[in-house]
Structure formats: structure tokens, C-alpha cells
Amino acid sequence: MPSKLKIDPPLLNSACPWSTSLEDIKELYDSPYTGAVTIRTSLLEGFTHDDSVHQYIFFTPGKTIPANAPKGEESNPKGSKSTTEQTPSSATSSSSAEPVSTLNTLGYSHLTLSEYLGIINEIVGQRHLGTDTPTKKPFILSVTGTPDEISMAYALIANAAEMDEDLRLAMEVNLSCPNIAHASPPAYDPAQLAEYLEAISDSKSTYRGRMATPESVPKVGIKLSPYTHAAQFDMVVAALRAAKSNEPGESCVVDFLTCTNTLGSSLLLNDALEPVLHSESGTGLGGLAGAALHPLALGNVATFRRLLDQTPETKDIAIIGVGGVEDKAGFDRMRKVGANAVACASALGRYGVRVFESITKGE
């Protein structure tokens, strides 16, 4: 199964709260067990984070959640890991050995795309000094916004790649966050999806002639919502087949899919029968991830791989499988159903960067 996005080893993080700060990103980059680093989803102008609204919690499905259970918040605007380290030992899990899921009502990063490009330059720049970042692995910059803003985001990323040959950059267009009030994820809407694919096509065409080699043109992927019936999968694949590149040797303008994002409209009630989390909508509804999402994520990866492989326009699209992987068995399941690489979010928040070593070694 050929891949247009090279991630070796085929293990990385997905865009999440634990890939927000310089410290987060450098730790992920320095790990010999990650083949790429995904930056938390950003906007051109940043996102206004509010601790009283944008929250997350670890929980064990079927277990009662105490009303005073600690919630993950981002009180430290620099992205402190303090809440990450506290959460796995919180009262939301009756045993550290149990599979843990997450629910979140988060939006996007408060840092802008330009700030993240600066962070990446700082990390990669240390390579020239012979310090502790000897590898050159890809950074996947997760971005969102309108189609026009996505075009501008690609321009920023392509310009950065053009100026420094040591930067291996890709762009992931997040079309699937379920937590933004009054904004349905474009990944569910064929008309919106087509608009974004057109913007991606135009952006890649603009910069292809300027880059030193075709390989240096930043790869582009889309982060998809979880789908639950055949018509949804067919809609996405039809859009991808229609988004053909005019360049020789290219089939689709999209190089990879990140599959899948969190499952929206999920709700947790505490022992007082009140919503555990706050949210922009005021309902406490959020995105479900971790162990509870794993079977659906596996099904999404398997279905997309089967459908993509059926036509030459889409067979080379890579899939980054994400959803509930926290050990080698989960990694192996994702690879078995067709993931070119496997990403973790909830497990990263629960265990820290050491989770990638554990997965690799089967510990």
C-alpha cells in the first residue's frame, strides 16, 4: 500500500491538548519512538480559549463520575502539563489498569499558525548546533478556518518549507471538530468538503512550481469526523475522487486522511445527574475519544482503506489511524485494517510521551 506521507516509525501523536506548547512539541520531536509530530489545531489568528467552557476529562465507561472530579483545563496559557499529569490518577478511573476514555469540549489552540512555525524553527534550528535533536522528522501542522484561510495557511507553511530545506512540513486540515457552537463540521457536508478540496488543489498548484522538487511541496491531509453509515463514507470518497490533481503522476490533491476525530454529541453526567463538563453550547455535549471510540475508529479506517483502494484516483492516499490506541495490540489492530501510521491522543494525555516507547516495545 503506497504512501504519499512518510512516517517512520509509523507512530505519532494526533492534534490534541498535549501538543500545544514548545515543551510539548519538542518532547514529542525528541522521542526516538515517534516518526512525526502533529501540532495542535491552530487558526491564523488564534483561538480564544476559556477554561470555564473548554474542558476535558478522563473517565472509565460505565463508572460513576463524582461531582467534584477534576477536569482538565488550560489555566496556564503556555500549555502547562500539570493537568495532564494529574488526570490519570484522578477519581474518574477506578483502576489505572482500566482502559480510559476522554470527553472534551475543547476548541483549538490559542497559539497562531505563525507562532507554531516559529516553534518548529526553534526546534529544528537546534539541529544545526549539534544538540539533542538529531533526527529530521515531519511536522504535521493541523489547521482550520474558512477555505480562504486554509489557502493562506498553506502559503505560510509552503513559504517556511521553501526557506529551510531542513523543514519537513505537512498540513492537516481539521474539518471535524464537533465542539464549535453553531458550526457543523464540514466533513459531514459534501458542498463544504468540495470547497475545501478546491482550496487545497489551488494552493498546491500555486506552490508546486516554486519548490525545489515535487517531494518538497508540503503534503496535505484532511482530518475527518467519525462516520456511522455507508452513505457518509461514499460521500467522502466521491469528493476525493473528484478532487483530481492536474499534475503528472498525481491522483488526488489529498495525500492523507486522519481518521478519526472525536465523536460529537456525547454526554457524561456525574453522580448528581448534572453534565460533567461545560461547553460552548451550554449543554455539556462534547467529543468522545479514547477506548470508547476504538471500535468505531477501527471500522472507519477499515472502510476508508477498502473504498480508497478501489480506484486509482484514491488508492495512494495514506491513512493515519487514530482512536483509542494505547498499547501495541491497539497499534497492531489499526495497522491490520489499513492505517499507514497510527496516532495517539488520549493515551498521550494519560501516560505522557513514554506511551510511544511502550507501544513500540509491547510493554
Tab-separated table of C-alpha atoms in Angstrom:
chain	number	residue	atom	x	y	z
A	1	MET	CA	0.000	0.000	0.000
A	2	PRO	CA	1.985	3.033	-1.182
A	3	SER	CA	2.026	6.112	0.986
A	4	LYS	CA	2.457	9.724	-0.008
A	5	LEU	CA	3.315	10.735	3.550
A	6	LYS	CA	6.424	9.107	5.003
A	7	ILE	CA	6.249	8.492	8.762
A	8	ASP	CA	8.942	6.184	10.110
A	9	PRO	CA	8.433	4.707	12.621
A	10	PRO	CA	4.690	4.721	11.790
A	11	LEU	CA	3.695	6.135	15.189
A	12	LEU	CA	2.890	9.695	16.193
A	13	ASN	CA	0.544	11.904	18.175
A	14	SER	CA	-2.636	13.399	16.797
A	15	ALA	CA	-3.571	17.056	17.274
A	16	CYS	CA	-4.565	17.376	20.927
A	17	PRO	CA	-4.064	19.467	24.103
A	18	TRP	CA	-0.786	17.636	24.738
A	19	SER	CA	0.832	19.009	21.589
A	20	THR	CA	0.224	22.677	22.346
A	21	SER	CA	3.384	24.236	23.763
A	22	LEU	CA	7.043	24.386	22.739
A	23	GLU	CA	7.824	21.949	25.546
A	24	ASP	CA	5.136	19.514	24.379
A	25	ILE	CA	6.268	19.611	20.769
A	26	LYS	CA	9.989	19.318	21.492
A	27	GLU	CA	9.443	16.305	23.753
A	28	LEU	CA	7.457	14.604	21.000
A	29	TYR	CA	10.083	15.508	18.409
A	30	ASP	CA	12.958	14.248	20.550
A	31	SER	CA	11.355	10.853	21.148
A	32	PRO	CA	13.015	8.147	19.025
A	33	TYR	CA	9.684	6.317	19.023
A	34	THR	CA	7.706	8.951	17.074
A	35	GLY	CA	8.007	9.171	13.298
A	36	ALA	CA	6.319	12.588	13.069
A	37	VAL	CA	4.817	15.245	15.304
A	38	THR	CA	1.330	16.690	14.863
A	39	ILE	CA	0.822	20.217	16.151
A	40	ARG	CA	-2.426	21.096	17.889
A	41	THR	CA	-5.019	22.572	15.511
A	42	SER	CA	-4.444	26.302	15.065
A	43	LEU	CA	-6.031	29.258	13.305
A	44	LEU	CA	-4.370	32.148	11.509
A	45	GLU	CA	-5.416	34.487	14.317
A	46	GLY	CA	-5.536	32.035	17.227
A	47	PHE	CA	-8.489	30.725	19.221
A	48	THR	CA	-9.944	32.326	22.329
A	49	HIS	CA	-9.696	29.655	24.992
A	50	ASP	CA	-11.895	29.860	28.095
A	51	ASP	CA	-11.192	27.458	30.971
A	52	SER	CA	-14.792	27.713	32.122
A	53	VAL	CA	-16.049	26.411	28.781
A	54	HIS	CA	-13.280	24.419	27.101
A	55	GLN	CA	-12.511	21.365	29.217
A	56	TYR	CA	-11.725	17.651	29.119
A	57	ILE	CA	-11.964	14.719	31.482
A	58	PHE	CA	-10.664	11.154	31.614
A	59	PHE	CA	-13.239	8.539	32.568
A	60	THR	CA	-13.924	4.825	32.567
A	61	PRO	CA	-17.072	3.939	30.613
A	62	GLY	CA	-19.836	2.663	32.879
A	63	LYS	CA	-18.305	4.098	36.041
A	64	THR	CA	-19.985	6.851	38.046
A	65	ILE	CA	-18.187	10.181	37.882
A	66	PRO	CA	-18.096	12.154	41.167
A	67	ALA	CA	-19.444	15.685	41.039
A	68	ASN	CA	-16.075	17.019	42.232
A	69	ALA	CA	-13.953	15.030	39.752
A	70	PRO	CA	-11.071	17.173	38.439
A	71	LYS	CA	-11.375	18.435	34.884
A	72	GLY	CA	-8.510	19.201	32.569
A	73	GLU	CA	-8.262	22.898	31.892
A	74	GLU	CA	-5.580	25.144	30.477
A	75	SER	CA	-5.125	27.753	33.147
A	76	ASN	CA	-1.515	28.205	32.112
A	77	PRO	CA	-1.553	29.984	28.740
A	78	LYS	CA	1.830	28.458	27.927
A	79	GLY	CA	0.332	24.978	27.922
A	80	SER	CA	1.494	23.582	31.259
A	81	LYS	CA	1.281	19.818	31.564
A	82	SER	CA	0.191	19.897	35.198
A	83	THR	CA	-3.391	18.885	34.470
A	84	THR	CA	-2.235	16.148	32.136
A	85	GLU	CA	-0.115	14.549	34.817
A	86	GLN	CA	-2.847	14.719	37.433
A	87	THR	CA	-5.692	13.350	35.372
A	88	PRO	CA	-4.769	9.641	35.073
A	89	SER	CA	-4.685	9.277	38.858
A	90	SER	CA	-7.927	11.157	39.392
A	91	ALA	CA	-11.119	9.714	40.794
A	92	THR	CA	-12.511	9.326	37.281
A	93	SER	CA	-10.776	5.958	36.953
A	94	SER	CA	-11.248	3.185	39.475
A	95	SER	CA	-8.036	1.457	38.384
A	96	SER	CA	-5.012	2.696	36.485
A	97	ALA	CA	-5.102	-0.569	34.521
A	98	GLU	CA	-8.572	0.053	33.089
A	99	PRO	CA	-8.966	1.403	29.554
A	100	VAL	CA	-9.602	5.104	29.861
A	101	SER	CA	-11.687	7.280	27.563
A	102	THR	CA	-11.912	11.033	27.308
A	103	LEU	CA	-14.642	13.554	26.719
A	104	ASN	CA	-13.737	17.088	25.716
A	105	THR	CA	-15.437	20.353	24.913
A	106	LEU	CA	-12.221	21.938	23.668
A	107	GLY	CA	-11.818	24.173	20.667
A	108	TYR	CA	-8.457	24.942	19.095
A	109	SER	CA	-5.065	26.236	20.214
A	110	HIS	CA	-4.659	29.772	21.489
A	111	LEU	CA	-1.373	29.925	19.556
A	112	THR	CA	-1.441	31.056	15.917
A	113	LEU	CA	-0.087	29.104	12.959
A	114	SER	CA	2.755	31.621	12.630
A	115	GLU	CA	3.705	31.058	16.268
A	116	TYR	CA	3.818	27.312	15.654
A	117	LEU	CA	6.064	27.789	12.632
A	118	GLY	CA	8.356	29.795	14.889
A	119	ILE	CA	8.366	26.985	17.454
A	120	ILE	CA	9.234	24.452	14.766
A	121	ASN	CA	12.074	26.656	13.506
A	122	GLU	CA	13.425	26.900	17.026
A	123	ILE	CA	13.359	23.122	17.486
A	124	VAL	CA	14.815	22.272	14.089
A	125	GLY	CA	17.349	25.092	14.383
A	126	GLN	CA	18.933	23.296	17.305
A	127	ARG	CA	19.971	20.558	14.871
A	128	HIS	CA	22.468	22.964	13.341
A	129	LEU	CA	24.049	23.393	16.767
A	130	GLY	CA	24.579	19.664	17.177
A	131	THR	CA	22.323	19.472	20.217
A	132	ASP	CA	19.739	16.908	21.209
A	133	THR	CA	17.512	16.809	18.124
A	134	PRO	CA	19.484	14.669	15.663
A	135	THR	CA	16.587	13.440	13.519
A	136	LYS	CA	14.706	15.211	10.791
A	137	LYS	CA	11.120	14.072	11.128
A	138	PRO	CA	7.978	15.627	9.659
A	139	PHE	CA	5.810	18.143	11.438
A	140	ILE	CA	2.115	17.981	10.594
A	141	LEU	CA	0.559	21.375	11.189
A	142	SER	CA	-3.124	20.915	11.913
A	143	VAL	CA	-5.074	23.988	10.809
A	144	THR	CA	-8.657	25.094	10.418
A	145	GLY	CA	-10.651	28.076	9.215
A	146	THR	CA	-12.532	29.065	6.055
A	147	PRO	CA	-11.359	27.734	2.667
A	148	ASP	CA	-9.656	31.089	2.005
A	149	GLU	CA	-7.922	30.904	5.372
A	150	ILE	CA	-6.766	27.370	4.600
A	151	SER	CA	-5.212	28.695	1.392
A	152	MET	CA	-3.378	31.354	3.394
A	153	ALA	CA	-2.282	28.734	5.919
A	154	TYR	CA	-0.829	26.620	3.137
A	155	ALA	CA	1.039	29.648	1.807
A	156	LEU	CA	2.649	30.216	5.210
A	157	ILE	CA	3.634	26.561	5.506
A	158	ALA	CA	4.949	26.332	1.929
A	159	ASN	CA	6.977	29.529	2.341
A	160	ALA	CA	8.535	28.144	5.527
A	161	ALA	CA	9.413	24.892	3.763
A	162	GLU	CA	10.866	26.796	0.818
A	163	MET	CA	13.145	28.885	3.039
A	164	ASP	CA	14.591	25.977	5.045
A	165	GLU	CA	15.316	22.634	3.411
A	166	ASP	CA	15.601	21.050	6.862
A	167	LEU	CA	11.900	21.571	7.494
A	168	ARG	CA	9.696	18.632	6.590
A	169	LEU	CA	6.220	20.111	6.806
A	170	ALA	CA	2.739	18.827	6.064
A	171	MET	CA	-0.658	20.441	6.593
A	172	GLU	CA	-3.680	18.697	8.092
A	173	VAL	CA	-6.983	20.498	7.529
A	174	ASN	CA	-9.211	19.831	10.519
A	175	LEU	CA	-12.759	19.645	9.156
A	176	SER	CA	-14.189	17.699	12.055
A	177	CYS	CA	-14.204	19.461	15.431
A	178	PRO	CA	-17.657	18.824	16.958
A	179	ASN	CA	-17.394	21.403	19.747
A	180	ILE	CA	-17.804	24.745	17.969
A	181	ALA	CA	-21.269	26.154	18.639
A	182	HIS	CA	-23.373	26.915	15.546
A	183	ALA	CA	-20.716	25.400	13.254
A	184	SER	CA	-21.337	21.938	11.888
A	185	PRO	CA	-18.151	20.022	10.953
A	186	PRO	CA	-17.560	20.497	7.206
A	187	ALA	CA	-16.535	16.834	6.987
A	188	TYR	CA	-20.238	15.922	7.109
A	189	ASP	CA	-21.285	18.342	4.333
A	190	PRO	CA	-20.467	17.444	0.697
A	191	ALA	CA	-20.701	21.044	-0.533
A	192	GLN	CA	-18.363	22.369	2.147
A	193	LEU	CA	-15.984	19.450	1.686
A	194	ALA	CA	-15.756	20.188	-2.036
A	195	GLU	CA	-14.922	23.841	-1.298
A	196	TYR	CA	-12.042	22.855	0.953
A	197	LEU	CA	-10.702	20.350	-1.543
A	198	GLU	CA	-10.752	23.017	-4.238
A	199	ALA	CA	-8.825	25.378	-1.952
A	200	ILE	CA	-6.252	22.653	-1.291
A	201	SER	CA	-5.897	21.980	-5.015
A	202	ASP	CA	-5.391	25.641	-5.866
A	203	SER	CA	-2.844	26.081	-3.076
A	204	LYS	CA	-0.737	23.104	-4.070
A	205	SER	CA	-0.790	24.132	-7.731
A	206	THR	CA	0.390	27.632	-6.866
A	207	TYR	CA	3.435	26.455	-4.956
A	208	ARG	CA	4.380	23.353	-6.910
A	209	GLY	CA	6.384	25.300	-9.485
A	210	ARG	CA	8.260	27.242	-6.824
A	211	MET	CA	9.549	24.308	-4.792
A	212	ALA	CA	12.928	22.734	-5.484
A	213	THR	CA	11.487	19.273	-6.056
A	214	PRO	CA	7.968	17.789	-6.160
A	215	GLU	CA	8.797	15.984	-2.908
A	216	SER	CA	9.383	19.305	-1.142
A	217	VAL	CA	5.825	20.505	-1.770
A	218	PRO	CA	4.105	20.209	1.634
A	219	LYS	CA	1.734	17.261	1.759
A	220	VAL	CA	-1.892	17.948	2.688
A	221	GLY	CA	-4.381	15.797	4.534
A	222	ILE	CA	-7.837	16.213	6.000
A	223	LYS	CA	-8.911	15.226	9.488
A	224	LEU	CA	-12.272	13.503	9.251
A	225	SER	CA	-15.198	13.057	11.583
A	226	PRO	CA	-16.304	9.567	12.622
A	227	TYR	CA	-18.899	8.209	10.202
A	228	THR	CA	-21.614	5.703	11.010
A	229	HIS	CA	-23.270	4.613	7.757
A	230	ALA	CA	-22.301	3.758	4.199
A	231	ALA	CA	-23.621	6.923	2.533
A	232	GLN	CA	-21.247	9.086	4.579
A	233	PHE	CA	-18.191	7.089	3.524
A	234	ASP	CA	-19.339	7.113	-0.086
A	235	MET	CA	-19.793	10.887	0.035
A	236	VAL	CA	-16.226	11.479	1.219
A	237	VAL	CA	-14.661	9.063	-1.257
A	238	ALA	CA	-16.659	10.536	-4.142
A	239	ALA	CA	-15.396	14.008	-3.200
A	240	LEU	CA	-11.813	12.723	-3.089
A	241	ARG	CA	-12.160	11.032	-6.484
A	242	ALA	CA	-13.469	14.273	-7.953
A	243	ALA	CA	-10.577	16.279	-6.486
A	244	LYS	CA	-8.065	15.170	-9.093
A	245	SER	CA	-4.711	16.814	-9.450
A	246	ASN	CA	-3.664	18.103	-12.877
A	247	GLU	CA	-0.030	17.354	-12.156
A	248	PRO	CA	1.717	14.385	-13.793
A	249	GLY	CA	1.929	11.400	-11.519
A	250	GLU	CA	-0.617	12.781	-9.089
A	251	SER	CA	-4.009	11.215	-8.498
A	252	CYS	CA	-5.799	13.166	-5.754
A	253	VAL	CA	-4.947	16.542	-4.268
A	254	VAL	CA	-5.196	14.978	-0.799
A	255	ASP	CA	-2.169	12.995	0.359
A	256	PHE	CA	-3.540	11.558	3.592
A	257	LEU	CA	-6.583	11.211	5.811
A	258	THR	CA	-6.510	11.438	9.594
A	259	CYS	CA	-9.243	9.111	10.674
A	260	THR	CA	-10.935	9.718	13.039
A	261	ASN	CA	-11.655	12.789	15.162
A	262	THR	CA	-13.793	12.673	18.295
A	263	LEU	CA	-17.449	11.620	18.241
A	264	GLY	CA	-19.622	14.649	18.947
A	265	SER	CA	-22.925	14.916	20.828
A	266	SER	CA	-21.544	12.747	23.639
A	267	LEU	CA	-22.563	13.455	27.214
A	268	LEU	CA	-21.359	12.499	30.686
A	269	LEU	CA	-23.447	13.035	33.821
A	270	ASN	CA	-21.963	13.000	37.306
A	271	ASP	CA	-23.421	11.401	40.423
A	272	ALA	CA	-25.632	14.470	40.861
A	273	LEU	CA	-27.024	13.775	37.366
A	274	GLU	CA	-25.573	17.011	36.008
A	275	PRO	CA	-23.289	17.428	32.968
A	276	VAL	CA	-19.691	16.799	33.927
A	277	LEU	CA	-18.277	19.385	31.528
A	278	HIS	CA	-19.237	22.831	30.394
A	279	SER	CA	-19.394	23.632	26.695
A	280	GLU	CA	-19.903	26.483	24.240
A	281	SER	CA	-23.466	25.334	23.621
A	282	GLY	CA	-24.217	25.180	27.346
A	283	THR	CA	-25.323	21.545	27.087
A	284	GLY	CA	-22.159	19.789	28.257
A	285	LEU	CA	-22.079	17.846	24.999
A	286	GLY	CA	-18.592	17.116	23.747
A	287	GLY	CA	-16.340	14.873	21.711
A	288	LEU	CA	-15.782	11.272	22.806
A	289	ALA	CA	-12.317	9.739	22.393
A	290	GLY	CA	-10.062	7.060	23.805
A	291	ALA	CA	-11.019	3.429	24.430
A	292	ALA	CA	-14.752	4.006	23.952
A	293	LEU	CA	-14.127	5.257	20.402
A	294	HIS	CA	-11.734	2.485	19.358
A	295	PRO	CA	-14.187	0.090	17.626
A	296	LEU	CA	-15.726	2.921	15.599
A	297	ALA	CA	-12.294	4.271	14.663
A	298	LEU	CA	-11.176	0.823	13.512
A	299	GLY	CA	-14.303	0.493	11.400
A	300	ASN	CA	-13.741	3.907	9.833
A	301	VAL	CA	-10.128	3.132	8.925
A	302	ALA	CA	-11.060	-0.294	7.514
A	303	THR	CA	-13.925	1.121	5.445
A	304	PHE	CA	-11.938	4.003	4.017
A	305	ARG	CA	-8.988	1.770	3.154
A	306	ARG	CA	-11.275	-0.622	1.287
A	307	LEU	CA	-13.030	2.164	-0.628
A	308	LEU	CA	-9.879	4.146	-1.402
A	309	ASP	CA	-8.169	1.056	-2.802
A	310	GLN	CA	-10.927	0.513	-5.364
A	311	THR	CA	-9.884	3.294	-7.761
A	312	PRO	CA	-6.538	4.650	-8.993
A	313	GLU	CA	-7.509	8.217	-8.053
A	314	THR	CA	-7.532	7.403	-4.354
A	315	LYS	CA	-5.535	4.225	-3.792
A	316	ASP	CA	-2.338	6.105	-2.871
A	317	ILE	CA	-3.972	8.208	-0.137
A	318	ALA	CA	-2.413	7.335	3.204
A	319	ILE	CA	-4.443	6.927	6.392
A	320	ILE	CA	-3.343	7.985	9.855
A	321	GLY	CA	-5.461	5.833	12.160
A	322	VAL	CA	-6.413	7.386	15.464
A	323	GLY	CA	-8.901	6.456	18.146
A	324	GLY	CA	-8.352	4.590	21.395
A	325	VAL	CA	-4.874	3.168	20.757
A	326	GLU	CA	-2.856	2.912	23.955
A	327	ASP	CA	-0.800	-0.280	23.544
A	328	LYS	CA	0.891	-2.446	20.914
A	329	ALA	CA	-2.244	-4.557	20.439
A	330	GLY	CA	-4.236	-1.451	19.539
A	331	PHE	CA	-1.443	-0.312	17.229
A	332	ASP	CA	-1.421	-3.713	15.510
A	333	ARG	CA	-5.205	-3.618	15.055
A	334	MET	CA	-5.015	-0.224	13.368
A	335	ARG	CA	-2.245	-1.363	11.063
A	336	LYS	CA	-4.129	-4.560	10.226
A	337	VAL	CA	-7.196	-2.675	8.987
A	338	GLY	CA	-5.174	-0.350	6.771
A	339	ALA	CA	-3.572	2.517	8.709
A	340	ASN	CA	-0.230	3.588	7.230
A	341	ALA	CA	0.611	5.189	10.573
A	342	VAL	CA	-1.067	5.214	13.987
A	343	ALA	CA	-1.617	8.251	16.206
A	344	CYS	CA	-2.453	8.675	19.889
A	345	ALA	CA	-4.117	11.490	21.805
A	346	SER	CA	-5.891	10.242	24.944
A	347	ALA	CA	-3.067	7.786	25.673
A	348	LEU	CA	-0.540	10.618	25.324
A	349	GLY	CA	-2.515	12.643	27.837
A	350	ARG	CA	-2.784	9.703	30.193
A	351	TYR	CA	0.775	8.323	30.079
A	352	GLY	CA	2.901	11.095	28.567
A	353	VAL	CA	5.380	10.676	25.722
A	354	ARG	CA	6.629	7.391	27.198
A	355	VAL	CA	3.492	5.758	25.745
A	356	PHE	CA	5.190	5.610	22.336
A	357	GLU	CA	8.057	3.558	23.738
A	358	SER	CA	5.577	1.258	25.477
A	359	ILE	CA	3.648	0.721	22.262
A	360	THR	CA	6.807	0.062	20.277
A	361	LYS	CA	8.197	-2.429	22.777
A	362	GLY	CA	4.884	-4.046	23.616
A	363	GLU	CA	5.216	-3.260	27.313
